[in-house]
Amino acid sequence: MSNLNPNTPILHESGAYKTVNALISPLDQLNVLSKVEVAKLLDSSQSGLYKLFRNCSLAVLNTGNDLDDGKELLERYKDFDISIVQEERGIKLAVKNAPANAFVDDKMIRGISEHLFTVLRDVIYNNDELNGNAKFDMHTSEGITDAVFHMLRNANLLKAGLDPNLVVCWGGHSINRIEYDYTKEVGYQLGLRGLDICTGCGPGAMKGPMKGATIGHAKQRINNGRYIGITEPGIIAAEAPNPIVNQLTIMPDIEKRLEAFVRLGHGIIVFPGGAGTAEEILYILGLLLHPDNKNIPFPLIFTGPKDSAEYFSRIDKFIGDTLGDEAQAHYKIIVNDPEAVAQEMKEGIKKVREFRKQSDDAYYFNWQLKISPDLQQPFMPTHENMRNLELHKNQPVNQLAANLRRAFSGIVAGNVKEEGICAIEKYGHFELHGDYEIMHPVDELLESFARQNRMKLPGRAYIPCYKVIK
């Protein structure tokens, strides 16, 4: 169990926030780390690995707090520190000035402790096994997919022998109570049908389906339900893992995170959200619009309560205006009917199972999906890269979707990621240039997100990080 270190203060103040010093033991057996691996984590000058480990750990310890600003989190707990203590029987983690809400009665909450050691596992694996490893050619599509497979396998997320039943749920972290309750009801209906849930692991539309599914699973006496959270270092501080996640993995970047969703999941449900949800929609549409994926079944449903009908009408119009009828044919919109959503998804996943069976493809990893390099190669949202995005219709529709995805990804970075926020503070707004017939719908959609308070958590003023140049 996770025990407080008796040699350090139990609780004290760090500025305006209560913090704790503790020595944490792993709940399960963790492979012993080598001295070289420990040294890498302790040496802040070694490729930034320690900083990455520290920032992700702080985000996990901040679970449950209403904060979606990575820079603010790091400033709030600037005295936080974490280090590895290597002992004869394994390792422990020493935390100093950690958020006090991660502890109950002098013990770290079990789920948070599990997530903390997941951070340790994934940061080390991604650094030591993937970076510079000739086995993975990150310049090729096949090499990136192989790396994603190994990361998911290392996280124990690939379950052979199980029928397809994993539903990926996307949606905003900043949604209203009516929308949140609706995501819970959809999750409940999915759980009643024996379907498991995978989300981006944060609050809002990422937490609701998991919470609902736990009740559905309980009623069906399903005691091994999977609530998978997939995140990445840049977003984890803004979307800390919610407490229902029982399997967490941290991918190296947003592109591998998105690929993990579509390789692992058997269907996708999209709830209302903001720029991040638009990015996810554009990613899956860019993938499904690729000619090589034409005959691969992949159920995609947009849904929300009746009060969100206008939101999806606007999303649908945006997709029609920018990507056309072909893109609109890849999804169904179901409003205010959680049971119909679950039934539709269940039937869609049956088709996935039959297709995988006939094509002899694995149930646990979608190898056949063709993902083009422009959806796989990491996009760095610098001011120059954002300014130079090709946002026009004189290109294949799947490539336009990929470029629009990058535009929204940059806006997400400017909204919530530490590096993006700092870049905006230093250099001003991101500028998006393109054809009027593309930029006008983009501008309208972003303005609607801001008006509906979908860019930041409720009660937090939104200051745009972008300018749309028409």
Tab-separated table of C-alpha atoms in Angstrom:
chain	number	residue	atom	x	y	z
A	1	MET	CA	0.000	0.000	0.000
A	2	SER	CA	1.059	3.630	-0.403
A	3	ASN	CA	2.492	4.844	2.913
A	4	LEU	CA	3.553	8.270	4.066
A	5	ASN	CA	7.199	8.706	4.873
A	6	PRO	CA	7.414	9.044	8.672
A	7	ASN	CA	10.567	11.117	8.359
A	8	THR	CA	8.923	14.007	6.538
A	9	PRO	CA	6.048	16.382	7.344
A	10	ILE	CA	2.635	14.873	6.646
A	11	LEU	CA	0.822	18.028	5.604
A	12	HIS	CA	1.926	21.579	5.066
A	13	GLU	CA	1.156	24.669	3.048
A	14	SER	CA	2.819	25.508	-0.281
A	15	GLY	CA	1.598	28.985	-1.053
A	16	ALA	CA	-2.212	28.767	-0.990
A	17	TYR	CA	-2.339	25.010	-1.555
A	18	LYS	CA	-1.941	22.137	0.891
A	19	THR	CA	0.761	19.663	-0.005
A	20	VAL	CA	2.167	16.378	1.268
A	21	ASN	CA	5.536	14.649	1.380
A	22	ALA	CA	5.343	10.878	1.000
A	23	LEU	CA	7.174	7.687	0.084
A	24	ILE	CA	5.023	5.586	-2.254
A	25	SER	CA	5.303	1.836	-2.802
A	26	PRO	CA	4.018	0.195	-6.012
A	27	LEU	CA	0.776	-1.721	-5.575
A	28	ASP	CA	1.807	-4.418	-8.035
A	29	GLN	CA	5.111	-5.924	-9.020
A	30	LEU	CA	7.095	-3.463	-11.110
A	31	ASN	CA	10.159	-4.508	-13.029
A	32	VAL	CA	13.314	-3.422	-11.280
A	33	LEU	CA	14.909	-0.465	-12.981
A	34	SER	CA	18.564	-0.416	-13.902
A	35	LYS	CA	20.899	2.179	-12.441
A	36	VAL	CA	21.111	3.779	-15.883
A	37	GLU	CA	17.319	4.168	-16.056
A	38	VAL	CA	17.179	5.671	-12.577
A	39	ALA	CA	19.985	8.069	-13.460
A	40	LYS	CA	18.096	9.230	-16.548
A	41	LEU	CA	15.055	10.120	-14.499
A	42	LEU	CA	17.081	11.929	-11.865
A	43	ASP	CA	19.188	13.903	-14.301
A	44	SER	CA	17.079	16.835	-15.471
A	45	SER	CA	19.598	17.607	-18.210
A	46	GLN	CA	19.255	14.158	-19.820
A	47	SER	CA	17.008	14.825	-22.825
A	48	GLY	CA	14.403	16.460	-20.608
A	49	LEU	CA	13.299	13.060	-19.321
A	50	TYR	CA	13.087	14.065	-15.671
A	51	LYS	CA	11.027	17.152	-16.504
A	52	LEU	CA	8.635	15.005	-18.542
A	53	PHE	CA	8.317	12.491	-15.709
A	54	ARG	CA	7.782	15.235	-13.127
A	55	ASN	CA	5.140	17.102	-15.131
A	56	CYS	CA	3.120	13.967	-15.945
A	57	SER	CA	3.326	12.815	-12.310
A	58	LEU	CA	2.062	16.165	-11.042
A	59	ALA	CA	-0.861	15.992	-13.447
A	60	VAL	CA	-1.835	12.541	-12.131
A	61	LEU	CA	-1.585	13.748	-8.522
A	62	ASN	CA	-3.873	16.661	-9.408
A	63	THR	CA	-6.738	14.335	-10.395
A	64	GLY	CA	-10.101	15.779	-9.361
A	65	ASN	CA	-9.120	19.450	-9.385
A	66	ASP	CA	-10.923	21.860	-11.724
A	67	LEU	CA	-7.954	23.034	-13.738
A	68	ASP	CA	-7.337	22.798	-17.489
A	69	ASP	CA	-4.226	24.951	-17.835
A	70	GLY	CA	-0.941	23.040	-17.862
A	71	LYS	CA	1.139	26.157	-17.274
A	72	GLU	CA	-0.973	27.219	-14.284
A	73	LEU	CA	-0.697	23.752	-12.722
A	74	LEU	CA	3.096	23.823	-12.905
A	75	GLU	CA	3.171	27.322	-11.413
A	76	ARG	CA	0.733	26.390	-8.644
A	77	TYR	CA	2.965	23.522	-7.475
A	78	LYS	CA	6.343	24.840	-8.536
A	79	ASP	CA	7.990	23.243	-5.477
A	80	PHE	CA	6.726	19.772	-6.345
A	81	ASP	CA	9.445	17.162	-6.751
A	82	ILE	CA	9.487	13.413	-7.376
A	83	SER	CA	12.376	10.969	-7.300
A	84	ILE	CA	12.994	7.239	-7.480
A	85	VAL	CA	14.280	5.425	-4.423
A	86	GLN	CA	15.899	2.130	-5.387
A	87	GLU	CA	15.834	-0.578	-2.743
A	88	GLU	CA	16.852	-4.207	-2.575
A	89	ARG	CA	13.306	-5.422	-3.223
A	90	GLY	CA	12.487	-2.917	-5.963
A	91	ILE	CA	11.729	0.789	-6.090
A	92	LYS	CA	9.619	3.449	-4.392
A	93	LEU	CA	8.701	6.979	-5.361
A	94	ALA	CA	9.458	9.897	-3.060
A	95	VAL	CA	7.153	12.868	-3.608
A	96	LYS	CA	7.624	16.294	-2.066
A	97	ASN	CA	5.042	19.071	-1.995
A	98	ALA	CA	2.474	16.872	-3.779
A	99	PRO	CA	-1.185	18.013	-3.962
A	100	ALA	CA	-2.876	16.956	-0.711
A	101	ASN	CA	-6.081	15.900	-2.497
A	102	ALA	CA	-4.236	12.777	-3.723
A	103	PHE	CA	-4.252	11.404	-0.136
A	104	VAL	CA	-6.932	10.153	2.254
A	105	ASP	CA	-6.116	9.480	5.925
A	106	ASP	CA	-2.370	9.616	5.279
A	107	LYS	CA	-2.511	7.156	2.371
A	108	MET	CA	-2.406	7.900	-1.332
A	109	ILE	CA	-5.638	7.028	-3.142
A	110	ARG	CA	-5.120	3.618	-4.723
A	111	GLY	CA	-6.145	4.632	-8.250
A	112	ILE	CA	-3.841	7.654	-8.200
A	113	SER	CA	-0.954	5.468	-7.008
A	114	GLU	CA	-1.577	3.077	-9.905
A	115	HIS	CA	-1.584	5.963	-12.366
A	116	LEU	CA	1.605	7.373	-10.867
A	117	PHE	CA	3.502	4.158	-11.534
A	118	THR	CA	1.953	4.023	-15.007
A	119	VAL	CA	3.652	7.360	-15.687
A	120	LEU	CA	6.955	5.831	-14.595
A	121	ARG	CA	6.428	2.770	-16.799
A	122	ASP	CA	5.466	4.666	-19.952
A	123	VAL	CA	8.007	7.473	-19.699
A	124	ILE	CA	10.836	4.967	-19.358
A	125	TYR	CA	9.555	2.615	-22.071
A	126	ASN	CA	8.961	5.350	-24.612
A	127	ASN	CA	12.399	6.820	-23.974
A	128	ASP	CA	14.481	3.662	-23.734
A	129	GLU	CA	12.707	1.335	-26.152
A	130	LEU	CA	11.502	3.686	-28.881
A	131	ASN	CA	13.782	6.709	-29.153
A	132	GLY	CA	16.715	5.959	-31.390
A	133	ASN	CA	15.798	2.277	-31.673
A	134	ALA	CA	16.592	1.034	-35.172
A	135	LYS	CA	13.771	-1.480	-34.799
A	136	PHE	CA	11.235	1.330	-35.162
A	137	ASP	CA	11.599	3.546	-38.221
A	138	MET	CA	9.594	6.595	-37.194
A	139	HIS	CA	9.934	8.012	-40.704
A	140	THR	CA	7.658	5.340	-42.166
A	141	SER	CA	3.978	4.665	-41.595
A	142	GLU	CA	4.646	1.006	-40.858
A	143	GLY	CA	7.337	1.851	-38.312
A	144	ILE	CA	5.070	4.251	-36.419
A	145	THR	CA	2.222	1.726	-36.337
A	146	ASP	CA	4.608	-0.946	-35.068
A	147	ALA	CA	5.752	1.403	-32.310
A	148	VAL	CA	2.136	2.134	-31.315
A	149	PHE	CA	1.495	-1.617	-31.155
A	150	HIS	CA	4.470	-2.178	-28.854
A	151	MET	CA	3.471	0.712	-26.588
A	152	LEU	CA	-0.046	-0.659	-26.192
A	153	ARG	CA	1.280	-4.164	-25.617
A	154	ASN	CA	3.709	-2.907	-22.990
A	155	ALA	CA	0.762	-1.216	-21.260
A	156	ASN	CA	-1.072	-4.578	-21.269
A	157	LEU	CA	-3.964	-3.170	-23.316
A	158	LEU	CA	-3.948	-5.784	-26.093
A	159	LYS	CA	-6.213	-8.636	-24.982
A	160	ALA	CA	-6.183	-11.636	-27.305
A	161	GLY	CA	-9.204	-13.924	-27.230
A	162	LEU	CA	-11.794	-11.220	-26.474
A	163	ASP	CA	-14.599	-10.444	-28.913
A	164	PRO	CA	-14.612	-6.816	-30.127
A	165	ASN	CA	-16.365	-4.725	-27.463
A	166	LEU	CA	-14.313	-1.544	-26.947
A	167	VAL	CA	-16.072	1.767	-27.622
A	168	VAL	CA	-13.958	4.911	-27.875
A	169	CYS	CA	-15.779	7.972	-26.512
A	170	TRP	CA	-14.588	11.422	-27.536
A	171	GLY	CA	-15.914	14.780	-26.367
A	172	GLY	CA	-15.061	17.930	-24.473
A	173	HIS	CA	-13.666	18.320	-20.981
A	174	SER	CA	-15.683	21.552	-20.727
A	175	ILE	CA	-19.349	20.536	-21.075
A	176	ASN	CA	-22.467	21.532	-19.151
A	177	ARG	CA	-24.299	19.388	-16.625
A	178	ILE	CA	-27.042	18.295	-19.037
A	179	GLU	CA	-24.462	17.100	-21.550
A	180	TYR	CA	-22.432	15.375	-18.835
A	181	ASP	CA	-25.480	13.501	-17.526
A	182	TYR	CA	-26.266	12.435	-21.096
A	183	THR	CA	-22.775	10.953	-21.533
A	184	LYS	CA	-23.349	8.952	-18.343
A	185	GLU	CA	-26.650	7.594	-19.676
A	186	VAL	CA	-25.007	6.543	-22.942
A	187	GLY	CA	-22.228	4.863	-20.975
A	188	TYR	CA	-24.851	3.083	-18.871
A	189	GLN	CA	-26.568	1.722	-21.971
A	190	LEU	CA	-23.226	0.596	-23.383
A	191	GLY	CA	-22.342	-1.102	-20.093
A	192	LEU	CA	-25.665	-2.984	-20.039
A	193	ARG	CA	-24.666	-4.457	-23.402
A	194	GLY	CA	-21.288	-5.618	-22.157
A	195	LEU	CA	-19.296	-2.945	-23.980
A	196	ASP	CA	-16.123	-1.481	-22.471
A	197	ILE	CA	-15.091	2.185	-22.613
A	198	CYS	CA	-11.969	3.957	-23.841
A	199	THR	CA	-11.602	7.759	-23.586
A	200	GLY	CA	-8.979	10.464	-23.381
A	201	CYS	CA	-9.117	9.788	-19.599
A	202	GLY	CA	-9.975	13.331	-18.465
A	203	PRO	CA	-13.137	14.996	-17.049
A	204	GLY	CA	-16.411	15.866	-18.770
A	205	ALA	CA	-17.308	13.686	-21.760
A	206	MET	CA	-14.315	11.469	-20.988
A	207	LYS	CA	-15.460	10.681	-17.459
A	208	GLY	CA	-19.234	10.463	-17.959
A	209	PRO	CA	-19.357	7.355	-20.204
A	210	MET	CA	-17.035	5.491	-17.832
A	211	LYS	CA	-19.144	6.428	-14.824
A	212	GLY	CA	-22.326	5.262	-16.533
A	213	ALA	CA	-20.739	2.039	-17.750
A	214	THR	CA	-19.698	1.070	-14.216
A	215	ILE	CA	-23.385	0.933	-13.238
A	216	GLY	CA	-24.354	-0.989	-16.371
A	217	HIS	CA	-21.534	-3.462	-15.769
A	218	ALA	CA	-22.511	-3.835	-12.114
A	219	LYS	CA	-26.109	-4.658	-13.048
A	220	GLN	CA	-24.883	-7.311	-15.468
A	221	ARG	CA	-22.413	-8.595	-12.848
A	222	ILE	CA	-19.489	-7.780	-15.093
A	223	ASN	CA	-16.557	-7.417	-12.694
A	224	ASN	CA	-13.742	-7.076	-15.217
A	225	GLY	CA	-14.940	-4.040	-17.160
A	226	ARG	CA	-12.232	-2.047	-18.888
A	227	TYR	CA	-12.122	1.749	-18.531
A	228	ILE	CA	-9.114	2.659	-20.646
A	229	GLY	CA	-7.588	6.142	-20.659
A	230	ILE	CA	-5.163	7.200	-23.390
A	231	THR	CA	-3.330	10.488	-23.003
A	232	GLU	CA	-0.049	12.195	-23.938
A	233	PRO	CA	2.402	14.443	-22.061
A	234	GLY	CA	1.237	17.721	-23.565
A	235	ILE	CA	-2.410	17.254	-22.603
A	236	ILE	CA	-2.288	15.272	-19.353
A	237	ALA	CA	-1.912	18.374	-17.145
A	238	ALA	CA	-5.063	19.889	-18.656
A	239	GLU	CA	-6.975	16.600	-18.658
A	240	ALA	CA	-5.736	14.670	-15.634
A	241	PRO	CA	-6.898	11.025	-15.524
A	242	ASN	CA	-10.326	10.688	-13.960
A	243	PRO	CA	-10.572	8.262	-11.024
A	244	ILE	CA	-12.587	5.627	-12.928
A	245	VAL	CA	-9.767	4.863	-15.383
A	246	ASN	CA	-8.403	1.429	-14.481
A	247	GLN	CA	-5.978	1.101	-17.382
A	248	LEU	CA	-3.938	4.166	-18.316
A	249	THR	CA	-1.299	4.685	-20.952
A	250	ILE	CA	0.677	7.779	-21.930
A	251	MET	CA	1.599	7.946	-25.614
A	252	PRO	CA	4.537	10.133	-26.708
A	253	ASP	CA	2.486	12.657	-28.725
A	254	ILE	CA	-1.034	13.490	-29.899
A	255	GLU	CA	-0.664	11.677	-33.227
A	256	LYS	CA	0.262	8.362	-31.594
A	257	ARG	CA	-2.498	8.905	-29.060
A	258	LEU	CA	-5.033	9.257	-31.863
A	259	GLU	CA	-3.666	6.221	-33.685
A	260	ALA	CA	-3.885	4.209	-30.453
A	261	PHE	CA	-7.608	5.047	-30.234
A	262	VAL	CA	-8.441	3.814	-33.736
A	263	ARG	CA	-6.176	0.749	-33.642
A	264	LEU	CA	-7.468	-0.350	-30.234
A	265	GLY	CA	-11.162	0.614	-30.442
A	266	HIS	CA	-13.942	-1.028	-32.440
A	267	GLY	CA	-16.190	2.015	-32.818
A	268	ILE	CA	-16.305	5.692	-31.836
A	269	ILE	CA	-18.973	7.833	-30.182
A	270	VAL	CA	-18.477	11.608	-30.275
A	271	PHE	CA	-20.141	13.844	-27.678
A	272	PRO	CA	-20.198	17.670	-27.740
A	273	GLY	CA	-16.848	19.355	-27.230
A	274	GLY	CA	-14.566	22.124	-28.386
A	275	ALA	CA	-11.420	22.436	-30.495
A	276	GLY	CA	-9.999	19.141	-29.231
A	277	THR	CA	-13.142	17.257	-30.213
A	278	ALA	CA	-13.099	18.910	-33.649
A	279	GLU	CA	-9.497	17.726	-33.995
A	280	GLU	CA	-10.557	14.164	-33.195
A	281	ILE	CA	-13.466	14.310	-35.654
A	282	LEU	CA	-11.193	15.576	-38.425
A	283	TYR	CA	-8.660	12.847	-37.618
A	284	ILE	CA	-11.143	9.972	-37.939
A	285	LEU	CA	-12.711	11.492	-41.061
A	286	GLY	CA	-9.288	11.983	-42.645
A	287	LEU	CA	-8.627	8.313	-41.963
A	288	LEU	CA	-11.983	7.000	-43.213
A	289	LEU	CA	-11.793	9.186	-46.342
A	290	HIS	CA	-8.571	7.462	-47.414
A	291	PRO	CA	-9.367	5.313	-50.483
A	292	ASP	CA	-7.695	2.243	-48.952
A	293	ASN	CA	-10.164	2.284	-46.032
A	294	LYS	CA	-13.299	2.441	-48.168
A	295	ASN	CA	-14.567	-1.052	-47.297
A	296	ILE	CA	-13.415	-1.279	-43.674
A	297	PRO	CA	-16.363	-1.062	-41.233
A	298	PHE	CA	-15.860	1.454	-38.437
A	299	PRO	CA	-19.027	2.674	-36.660
A	300	LEU	CA	-18.958	6.419	-35.933
A	301	ILE	CA	-21.816	8.133	-34.073
A	302	PHE	CA	-22.257	11.775	-33.039
A	303	THR	CA	-24.672	12.187	-30.135
A	304	GLY	CA	-25.852	14.510	-27.384
A	305	PRO	CA	-29.000	15.627	-25.526
A	306	LYS	CA	-31.732	17.564	-27.313
A	307	ASP	CA	-30.197	20.845	-26.128
A	308	SER	CA	-27.076	19.938	-28.154
A	309	ALA	CA	-28.924	19.378	-31.445
A	310	GLU	CA	-27.752	22.764	-32.752
A	311	TYR	CA	-24.146	21.873	-31.877
A	312	PHE	CA	-24.202	18.811	-34.097
A	313	SER	CA	-26.057	20.661	-36.855
A	314	ARG	CA	-23.198	23.155	-36.866
A	315	ILE	CA	-20.578	20.389	-36.865
A	316	ASP	CA	-22.387	18.633	-39.712
A	317	LYS	CA	-22.590	21.864	-41.720
A	318	PHE	CA	-18.896	22.563	-41.110
A	319	ILE	CA	-17.962	19.099	-42.380
A	320	GLY	CA	-20.221	19.489	-45.416
A	321	ASP	CA	-18.829	22.941	-46.245
A	322	THR	CA	-15.194	21.885	-45.950
A	323	LEU	CA	-15.007	18.140	-46.719
A	324	GLY	CA	-18.247	17.515	-48.597
A	325	ASP	CA	-20.957	14.859	-48.790
A	326	GLU	CA	-18.508	11.967	-48.838
A	327	ALA	CA	-17.295	12.855	-45.347
A	328	GLN	CA	-20.844	13.276	-44.034
A	329	ALA	CA	-21.672	9.719	-45.162
A	330	HIS	CA	-19.201	8.245	-42.644
A	331	TYR	CA	-21.175	9.051	-39.469
A	332	LYS	CA	-24.654	9.014	-37.981
A	333	ILE	CA	-26.102	11.733	-35.762
A	334	ILE	CA	-28.434	10.491	-33.012
A	335	VAL	CA	-29.906	13.138	-30.705
A	336	ASN	CA	-31.337	12.500	-27.237
A	337	ASP	CA	-31.585	8.697	-27.466
A	338	PRO	CA	-28.892	6.878	-25.438
A	339	GLU	CA	-30.502	3.472	-25.994
A	340	ALA	CA	-30.498	3.911	-29.776
A	341	VAL	CA	-26.849	4.983	-29.638
A	342	ALA	CA	-25.893	1.824	-27.742
A	343	GLN	CA	-27.941	-0.417	-30.025
A	344	GLU	CA	-26.457	1.168	-33.141
A	345	MET	CA	-22.932	0.804	-31.765
A	346	LYS	CA	-23.553	-2.819	-30.765
A	347	GLU	CA	-24.719	-3.651	-34.302
A	348	GLY	CA	-21.791	-1.764	-35.816
A	349	ILE	CA	-19.307	-3.708	-33.721
A	350	LYS	CA	-20.910	-6.977	-34.853
A	351	LYS	CA	-20.049	-5.976	-38.418
A	352	VAL	CA	-16.504	-5.182	-37.296
A	353	ARG	CA	-16.209	-8.648	-35.770
A	354	GLU	CA	-17.439	-10.368	-38.937
A	355	PHE	CA	-15.074	-8.327	-41.102
A	356	ARG	CA	-12.085	-9.054	-38.884
A	357	LYS	CA	-13.004	-12.749	-38.798
A	358	GLN	CA	-13.338	-13.006	-42.584
A	359	SER	CA	-10.132	-11.050	-43.231
A	360	ASP	CA	-8.231	-12.898	-40.481
A	361	ASP	CA	-7.362	-9.630	-38.741
A	362	ALA	CA	-6.793	-9.386	-34.981
A	363	TYR	CA	-9.737	-8.373	-32.798
A	364	TYR	CA	-7.454	-6.458	-30.415
A	365	PHE	CA	-5.537	-4.279	-32.929
A	366	ASN	CA	-6.827	-2.892	-36.225
A	367	TRP	CA	-3.890	-3.611	-38.514
A	368	GLN	CA	-5.785	-3.061	-41.774
A	369	LEU	CA	-6.569	0.626	-41.351
A	370	LYS	CA	-4.406	2.729	-43.631
A	371	ILE	CA	-3.196	5.835	-41.816
A	372	SER	CA	-1.367	8.289	-44.049
A	373	PRO	CA	1.852	9.953	-42.853
A	374	ASP	CA	0.172	13.370	-42.584
A	375	LEU	CA	-1.949	11.906	-39.774
A	376	GLN	CA	1.001	10.152	-38.124
A	377	GLN	CA	3.968	12.511	-38.197
A	378	PRO	CA	4.012	14.797	-35.128
A	379	PHE	CA	2.878	18.340	-35.883
A	380	MET	CA	4.672	21.032	-33.911
A	381	PRO	CA	2.275	23.987	-33.554
A	382	THR	CA	4.800	26.786	-33.945
A	383	HIS	CA	3.640	30.128	-35.280
A	384	GLU	CA	5.376	29.420	-38.587
A	385	ASN	CA	3.888	25.948	-38.973
A	386	MET	CA	0.399	27.194	-38.169
A	387	ARG	CA	0.759	30.058	-40.644
A	388	ASN	CA	1.927	27.708	-43.426
A	389	LEU	CA	-0.824	25.098	-43.170
A	390	GLU	CA	-2.414	24.319	-46.547
A	391	LEU	CA	-6.066	25.086	-45.914
A	392	HIS	CA	-7.610	24.983	-49.382
A	393	LYS	CA	-9.689	22.584	-51.478
A	394	ASN	CA	-7.091	22.042	-54.173
A	395	GLN	CA	-5.959	18.757	-52.588
A	396	PRO	CA	-7.393	15.300	-51.866
A	397	VAL	CA	-10.166	15.529	-49.295
A	398	ASN	CA	-8.393	13.240	-46.813
A	399	GLN	CA	-5.325	15.526	-46.922
A	400	LEU	CA	-7.496	18.592	-46.317
A	401	ALA	CA	-8.984	16.840	-43.288
A	402	ALA	CA	-5.457	16.131	-42.029
A	403	ASN	CA	-4.428	19.782	-42.407
A	404	LEU	CA	-7.585	20.999	-40.691
A	405	ARG	CA	-6.833	18.530	-37.902
A	406	ARG	CA	-3.422	20.156	-37.471
A	407	ALA	CA	-5.012	23.612	-37.283
A	408	PHE	CA	-7.329	22.553	-34.460
A	409	SER	CA	-4.478	20.690	-32.757
A	410	GLY	CA	-2.508	23.929	-32.661
A	411	ILE	CA	-5.465	25.762	-31.122
A	412	VAL	CA	-5.706	23.084	-28.422
A	413	ALA	CA	-2.007	23.608	-27.699
A	414	GLY	CA	-2.493	27.360	-27.430
A	415	ASN	CA	-5.483	26.877	-25.132
A	416	VAL	CA	-4.217	24.363	-22.570
A	417	LYS	CA	-0.676	23.067	-23.157
A	418	GLU	CA	2.222	24.669	-21.307
A	419	GLU	CA	4.431	25.090	-24.383
A	420	GLY	CA	1.581	26.444	-26.502
A	421	ILE	CA	0.472	28.927	-23.853
A	422	CYS	CA	4.054	30.176	-23.447
A	423	ALA	CA	4.439	30.557	-27.222
A	424	ILE	CA	1.247	32.649	-27.407
A	425	GLU	CA	2.418	34.826	-24.510
A	426	LYS	CA	5.751	35.416	-26.258
A	427	TYR	CA	4.785	35.762	-29.938
A	428	GLY	CA	1.070	36.581	-29.949
A	429	HIS	CA	-1.784	34.815	-31.711
A	430	PHE	CA	-1.440	31.864	-34.071
A	431	GLU	CA	-2.466	32.960	-37.574
A	432	LEU	CA	-4.466	30.648	-39.823
A	433	HIS	CA	-4.390	31.449	-43.542
A	434	GLY	CA	-6.367	29.781	-46.323
A	435	ASP	CA	-9.137	29.994	-48.876
A	436	TYR	CA	-12.256	31.862	-47.799
A	437	GLU	CA	-14.462	28.824	-48.438
A	438	ILE	CA	-12.430	26.949	-45.818
A	439	MET	CA	-11.523	29.709	-43.384
A	440	HIS	CA	-15.026	31.148	-43.051
A	441	PRO	CA	-16.496	27.835	-41.771
A	442	VAL	CA	-13.464	27.392	-39.490
A	443	ASP	CA	-13.957	30.870	-38.033
A	444	GLU	CA	-17.688	30.325	-37.521
A	445	LEU	CA	-17.128	26.997	-35.778
A	446	LEU	CA	-14.457	28.354	-33.419
A	447	GLU	CA	-16.568	31.387	-32.551
A	448	SER	CA	-19.498	29.115	-31.696
A	449	PHE	CA	-17.243	27.047	-29.406
A	450	ALA	CA	-16.158	30.207	-27.590
A	451	ARG	CA	-19.740	31.482	-27.210
A	452	GLN	CA	-20.837	28.135	-25.775
A	453	ASN	CA	-17.917	28.085	-23.281
A	454	ARG	CA	-16.413	24.965	-24.865
A	455	MET	CA	-12.833	26.220	-24.922
A	456	LYS	CA	-12.227	26.336	-21.147
A	457	LEU	CA	-13.774	24.898	-18.016
A	458	PRO	CA	-16.862	26.765	-16.714
A	459	GLY	CA	-16.017	29.913	-14.795
A	460	ARG	CA	-12.689	30.423	-16.594
A	461	ALA	CA	-12.584	33.236	-19.154
A	462	TYR	CA	-11.415	32.257	-22.632
A	463	ILE	CA	-8.940	34.483	-24.465
A	464	PRO	CA	-8.498	33.340	-28.090
A	465	CYS	CA	-5.021	32.113	-29.022
A	466	TYR	CA	-5.630	32.398	-32.762
A	467	LYS	CA	-6.606	34.722	-35.613
A	468	VAL	CA	-8.353	33.478	-38.732
A	469	ILE	CA	-7.107	35.331	-41.828
A	470	LYS	CA	-9.693	35.073	-44.627
